[in-house]
């Protein structure tokens, strides 16, 4: 029993789709043959899309499950050694240098160095900025694609052309009676 990857299955599905597109029914084919061909074409297209979305979702799950150092770190092959400033930025967390003021809640200074004219307004601005930053972080953490769509397809019923309301029919009948009377 051979194991086939999603890429192989996807390639096979696309080949089936191409073969079906090239196998157009003859000009004098019955309506049943044409409808069968179109429905098989759509089902093969949906199958290829389903396989592709599964492949993409598997890759996204693998990327999200990988540790951040594996996805974000550049390869060290042929790379220059990092400078001391780059090592300092990535290696040391921002701890004591980002102290928060107890009066205005801004970072970078203490209460003894605070020169804020209106600490209450500054606290509101800082809280709003923190809320916006938190929302941005949670949106980035959400998956990019929703779950794959179902592999079956139910077409919506065809829409009927709009008909004029019954009052318009009555008006048209009255107009035709009037035209016949005048003629």
mmCIF file of C-alpha atoms in Angstrom:
data_model
loop_
_atom_site.group_PDB
_atom_site.id
_atom_site.type_symbol
_atom_site.label_atom_id
_atom_site.label_comp_id
_atom_site.label_asym_id
_atom_site.label_seq_id
_atom_site.Cartn_x
_atom_site.Cartn_y
_atom_site.Cartn_z
ATOM 1 C CA UNK A 1 0.000 0.000 0.000
ATOM 2 C CA UNK A 2 1.579 3.253 -1.054
ATOM 3 C CA UNK A 3 1.146 6.419 0.915
ATOM 4 C CA UNK A 4 0.363 9.490 -1.107
ATOM 5 C CA UNK A 5 0.785 13.022 0.100
ATOM 6 C CA UNK A 6 -1.798 15.749 -0.144
ATOM 7 C CA UNK A 7 0.242 17.322 -2.939
ATOM 8 C CA UNK A 8 -0.017 14.076 -4.965
ATOM 9 C CA UNK A 9 -3.758 13.862 -4.352
ATOM 10 C CA UNK A 10 -4.128 17.528 -5.292
ATOM 11 C CA UNK A 11 -2.134 16.990 -8.491
ATOM 12 C CA UNK A 12 -4.290 13.974 -9.349
ATOM 13 C CA UNK A 13 -7.469 15.977 -8.726
ATOM 14 C CA UNK A 14 -6.248 18.802 -10.961
ATOM 15 C CA UNK A 15 -5.279 16.300 -13.688
ATOM 16 C CA UNK A 16 -8.780 14.782 -13.512
ATOM 17 C CA UNK A 17 -10.244 18.274 -13.788
ATOM 18 C CA UNK A 18 -8.068 19.122 -16.821
ATOM 19 C CA UNK A 19 -8.965 15.816 -18.498
ATOM 20 C CA UNK A 20 -12.668 16.476 -17.933
ATOM 21 C CA UNK A 21 -12.365 20.002 -19.360
ATOM 22 C CA UNK A 22 -10.614 18.645 -22.460
ATOM 23 C CA UNK A 23 -13.291 15.954 -22.863
ATOM 24 C CA UNK A 24 -16.033 18.325 -24.045
ATOM 25 C CA UNK A 25 -19.208 16.584 -25.293
ATOM 26 C CA UNK A 26 -19.798 16.565 -29.038
ATOM 27 C CA UNK A 27 -21.849 19.308 -30.653
ATOM 28 C CA UNK A 28 -24.958 17.162 -31.151
ATOM 29 C CA UNK A 29 -24.921 15.726 -27.651
ATOM 30 C CA UNK A 30 -28.107 15.351 -25.726
ATOM 31 C CA UNK A 31 -28.938 17.702 -22.904
ATOM 32 C CA UNK A 32 -28.423 14.878 -20.415
ATOM 33 C CA UNK A 33 -24.795 14.411 -21.536
ATOM 34 C CA UNK A 34 -24.082 18.138 -21.275
ATOM 35 C CA UNK A 35 -25.648 18.396 -17.813
ATOM 36 C CA UNK A 36 -23.710 15.324 -16.661
ATOM 37 C CA UNK A 37 -20.468 16.806 -18.001
ATOM 38 C CA UNK A 38 -21.068 20.182 -16.312
ATOM 39 C CA UNK A 39 -22.002 18.583 -12.985
ATOM 40 C CA UNK A 40 -18.926 16.333 -13.026
ATOM 41 C CA UNK A 41 -16.810 19.372 -13.900
ATOM 42 C CA UNK A 42 -18.144 21.272 -10.880
ATOM 43 C CA UNK A 43 -17.743 18.309 -8.544
ATOM 44 C CA UNK A 44 -14.121 17.825 -9.661
ATOM 45 C CA UNK A 45 -13.463 21.537 -9.185
ATOM 46 C CA UNK A 46 -14.921 21.435 -5.673
ATOM 47 C CA UNK A 47 -12.890 18.320 -4.893
ATOM 48 C CA UNK A 48 -9.667 20.049 -6.024
ATOM 49 C CA UNK A 49 -10.527 23.118 -3.928
ATOM 50 C CA UNK A 50 -11.271 20.924 -0.909
ATOM 51 C CA UNK A 51 -7.911 19.157 -1.202
ATOM 52 C CA UNK A 52 -6.112 22.491 -1.605
ATOM 53 C CA UNK A 53 -7.777 24.045 1.447
ATOM 54 C CA UNK A 54 -6.956 20.960 3.517
ATOM 55 C CA UNK A 55 -3.327 21.230 2.404
ATOM 56 C CA UNK A 56 -3.215 24.933 3.311
ATOM 57 C CA UNK A 57 -4.867 24.379 6.695
ATOM 58 C CA UNK A 58 -2.404 21.565 7.492
ATOM 59 C CA UNK A 59 0.512 23.853 6.659
ATOM 60 C CA UNK A 60 -0.943 26.657 8.797
ATOM 61 C CA UNK A 61 -1.439 24.273 11.714
ATOM 62 C CA UNK A 62 2.161 23.107 11.360
ATOM 63 C CA UNK A 63 3.377 26.701 11.336
ATOM 64 C CA UNK A 64 1.317 27.657 14.371
ATOM 65 C CA UNK A 65 2.431 24.529 16.263
ATOM 66 C CA UNK A 66 6.119 25.175 15.517
ATOM 67 C CA UNK A 67 8.067 27.081 18.172
ATOM 68 C CA UNK A 68 8.510 30.784 17.372
ATOM 69 C CA UNK A 69 12.277 30.446 17.198
ATOM 70 C CA UNK A 70 11.968 27.873 14.403
ATOM 71 C CA UNK A 71 9.755 30.061 12.211
ATOM 72 C CA UNK A 72 11.200 33.498 12.874
ATOM 73 C CA UNK A 73 14.927 32.806 13.131
ATOM 74 C CA UNK A 74 17.018 33.121 9.974
ATOM 75 C CA UNK A 75 19.238 30.208 9.059
ATOM 76 C CA UNK A 76 22.763 30.420 10.389
ATOM 77 C CA UNK A 77 24.348 28.884 7.296
ATOM 78 C CA UNK A 78 26.503 31.488 5.603
ATOM 79 C CA UNK A 79 25.216 34.252 7.842
ATOM 80 C CA UNK A 80 27.468 36.836 9.417
ATOM 81 C CA UNK A 81 27.835 36.694 13.184
ATOM 82 C CA UNK A 82 25.312 38.969 14.890
ATOM 83 C CA UNK A 83 26.508 42.208 16.373
ATOM 84 C CA UNK A 84 26.436 42.882 20.077
ATOM 85 C CA UNK A 85 23.470 45.278 19.791
ATOM 86 C CA UNK A 86 21.357 42.651 18.012
ATOM 87 C CA UNK A 87 22.206 40.080 20.664
ATOM 88 C CA UNK A 88 21.299 42.542 23.404
ATOM 89 C CA UNK A 89 17.904 43.288 21.829
ATOM 90 C CA UNK A 90 16.864 39.664 21.336
ATOM 91 C CA UNK A 91 18.531 38.010 24.316
ATOM 92 C CA UNK A 92 17.641 40.336 27.191
ATOM 93 C CA UNK A 93 13.968 40.979 28.003
ATOM 94 C CA UNK A 94 12.889 44.539 28.611
ATOM 95 C CA UNK A 95 12.525 44.464 32.344
ATOM 96 C CA UNK A 96 13.797 47.238 34.553
ATOM 97 C CA UNK A 97 14.318 49.822 31.789
ATOM 98 C CA UNK A 98 10.576 49.982 31.067
ATOM 99 C CA UNK A 99 9.369 51.040 34.490
ATOM 100 C CA UNK A 100 5.909 52.519 34.788
ATOM 101 C CA UNK A 101 5.060 55.815 36.460
ATOM 102 C CA UNK A 102 2.615 55.419 39.350
ATOM 103 C CA UNK A 103 0.970 58.785 38.647
ATOM 104 C CA UNK A 104 0.295 58.761 34.897
ATOM 105 C CA UNK A 105 1.003 55.044 34.150
ATOM 106 C CA UNK A 106 3.301 55.958 31.244
ATOM 107 C CA UNK A 107 6.425 53.887 30.734
ATOM 108 C CA UNK A 108 9.944 55.193 30.767
ATOM 109 C CA UNK A 109 9.966 57.327 33.893
ATOM 110 C CA UNK A 110 9.123 57.066 37.561
ATOM 111 C CA UNK A 111 6.776 59.150 39.708
ATOM 112 C CA UNK A 112 9.657 61.329 40.912
ATOM 113 C CA UNK A 113 10.513 62.279 37.302
ATOM 114 C CA UNK A 114 6.886 62.726 36.145
ATOM 115 C CA UNK A 115 6.195 66.078 34.468
ATOM 116 C CA UNK A 116 2.728 65.255 33.134
ATOM 117 C CA UNK A 117 0.355 68.212 33.485
ATOM 118 C CA UNK A 118 -2.827 66.093 33.559
ATOM 119 C CA UNK A 119 -2.096 62.586 34.918
ATOM 120 C CA UNK A 120 -5.727 61.485 34.736
ATOM 121 C CA UNK A 121 -5.978 62.167 30.978
ATOM 122 C CA UNK A 122 -2.618 60.473 30.440
ATOM 123 C CA UNK A 123 -3.835 57.363 32.323
ATOM 124 C CA UNK A 124 -6.877 57.205 30.017
ATOM 125 C CA UNK A 125 -4.683 57.506 26.910
ATOM 126 C CA UNK A 126 -2.307 54.813 28.163
ATOM 127 C CA UNK A 127 -5.221 52.477 28.979
ATOM 128 C CA UNK A 128 -6.753 53.038 25.529
ATOM 129 C CA UNK A 129 -3.423 52.379 23.789
ATOM 130 C CA UNK A 130 -2.912 49.199 25.830
ATOM 131 C CA UNK A 131 -6.416 48.007 24.905
ATOM 132 C CA UNK A 132 -5.766 48.663 21.198
ATOM 133 C CA UNK A 133 -2.432 46.814 21.374
ATOM 134 C CA UNK A 134 -4.079 43.860 23.119
ATOM 135 C CA UNK A 135 -6.804 43.647 20.442
ATOM 136 C CA UNK A 136 -4.145 43.704 17.717
ATOM 137 C CA UNK A 137 -2.266 40.863 19.439
ATOM 138 C CA UNK A 138 -5.383 38.705 19.740
ATOM 139 C CA UNK A 139 -6.323 39.290 16.102
ATOM 140 C CA UNK A 140 -2.845 38.214 14.990
ATOM 141 C CA UNK A 141 -3.156 35.078 17.105
ATOM 142 C CA UNK A 142 -6.410 34.047 15.401
ATOM 143 C CA UNK A 143 -6.114 31.589 12.482
ATOM 144 C CA UNK A 144 -5.901 33.162 9.042
ATOM 145 C CA UNK A 145 -8.310 30.717 7.384
ATOM 146 C CA UNK A 146 -11.487 29.228 8.808
ATOM 147 C CA UNK A 147 -12.046 25.488 8.740
ATOM 148 C CA UNK A 148 -12.172 23.862 5.332
ATOM 149 C CA UNK A 149 -15.581 23.956 3.659
ATOM 150 C CA UNK A 150 -17.539 20.719 3.390
ATOM 151 C CA UNK A 151 -16.675 18.459 0.495
ATOM 152 C CA UNK A 152 -20.256 18.386 -0.786
ATOM 153 C CA UNK A 153 -22.007 21.136 -2.685
ATOM 154 C CA UNK A 154 -25.684 22.047 -2.632
ATOM 155 C CA UNK A 155 -26.507 24.650 -5.268
ATOM 156 C CA UNK A 156 -29.030 27.297 -4.380
ATOM 157 C CA UNK A 157 -32.345 27.106 -6.214
ATOM 158 C CA UNK A 158 -32.488 29.264 -9.313
ATOM 159 C CA UNK A 159 -34.080 32.637 -8.796
ATOM 160 C CA UNK A 160 -37.195 33.358 -10.796
ATOM 161 C CA UNK A 161 -37.473 36.518 -12.870
ATOM 162 C CA UNK A 162 -39.494 39.237 -11.158
ATOM 163 C CA UNK A 163 -43.118 39.485 -12.244
ATOM 164 C CA UNK A 164 -45.115 42.691 -12.205
ATOM 165 C CA UNK A 165 -47.660 42.909 -9.397
ATOM 166 C CA UNK A 166 -51.339 42.125 -10.163
ATOM 167 C CA UNK A 167 -52.261 45.823 -10.125
ATOM 168 C CA UNK A 168 -50.019 46.378 -13.123
ATOM 169 C CA UNK A 169 -51.763 43.528 -14.958
ATOM 170 C CA UNK A 170 -55.101 45.219 -14.306
ATOM 171 C CA UNK A 171 -53.730 48.553 -15.553
ATOM 172 C CA UNK A 172 -52.373 46.924 -18.732
ATOM 173 C CA UNK A 173 -55.740 45.235 -19.373
ATOM 174 C CA UNK A 174 -57.569 48.547 -18.893
ATOM 175 C CA UNK A 175 -55.157 50.280 -21.278
ATOM 176 C CA UNK A 176 -55.675 47.608 -23.930
ATOM 177 C CA UNK A 177 -59.479 47.858 -23.572
ATOM 178 C CA UNK A 178 -59.229 51.645 -23.945
ATOM 179 C CA UNK A 179 -57.034 51.312 -27.050
ATOM 180 C CA UNK A 180 -59.485 48.834 -28.627
ATOM 181 C CA UNK A 181 -62.392 51.160 -27.830
ATOM 182 C CA UNK A 182 -60.670 54.133 -29.514
ATOM 183 C CA UNK A 183 -59.687 52.154 -32.590
#
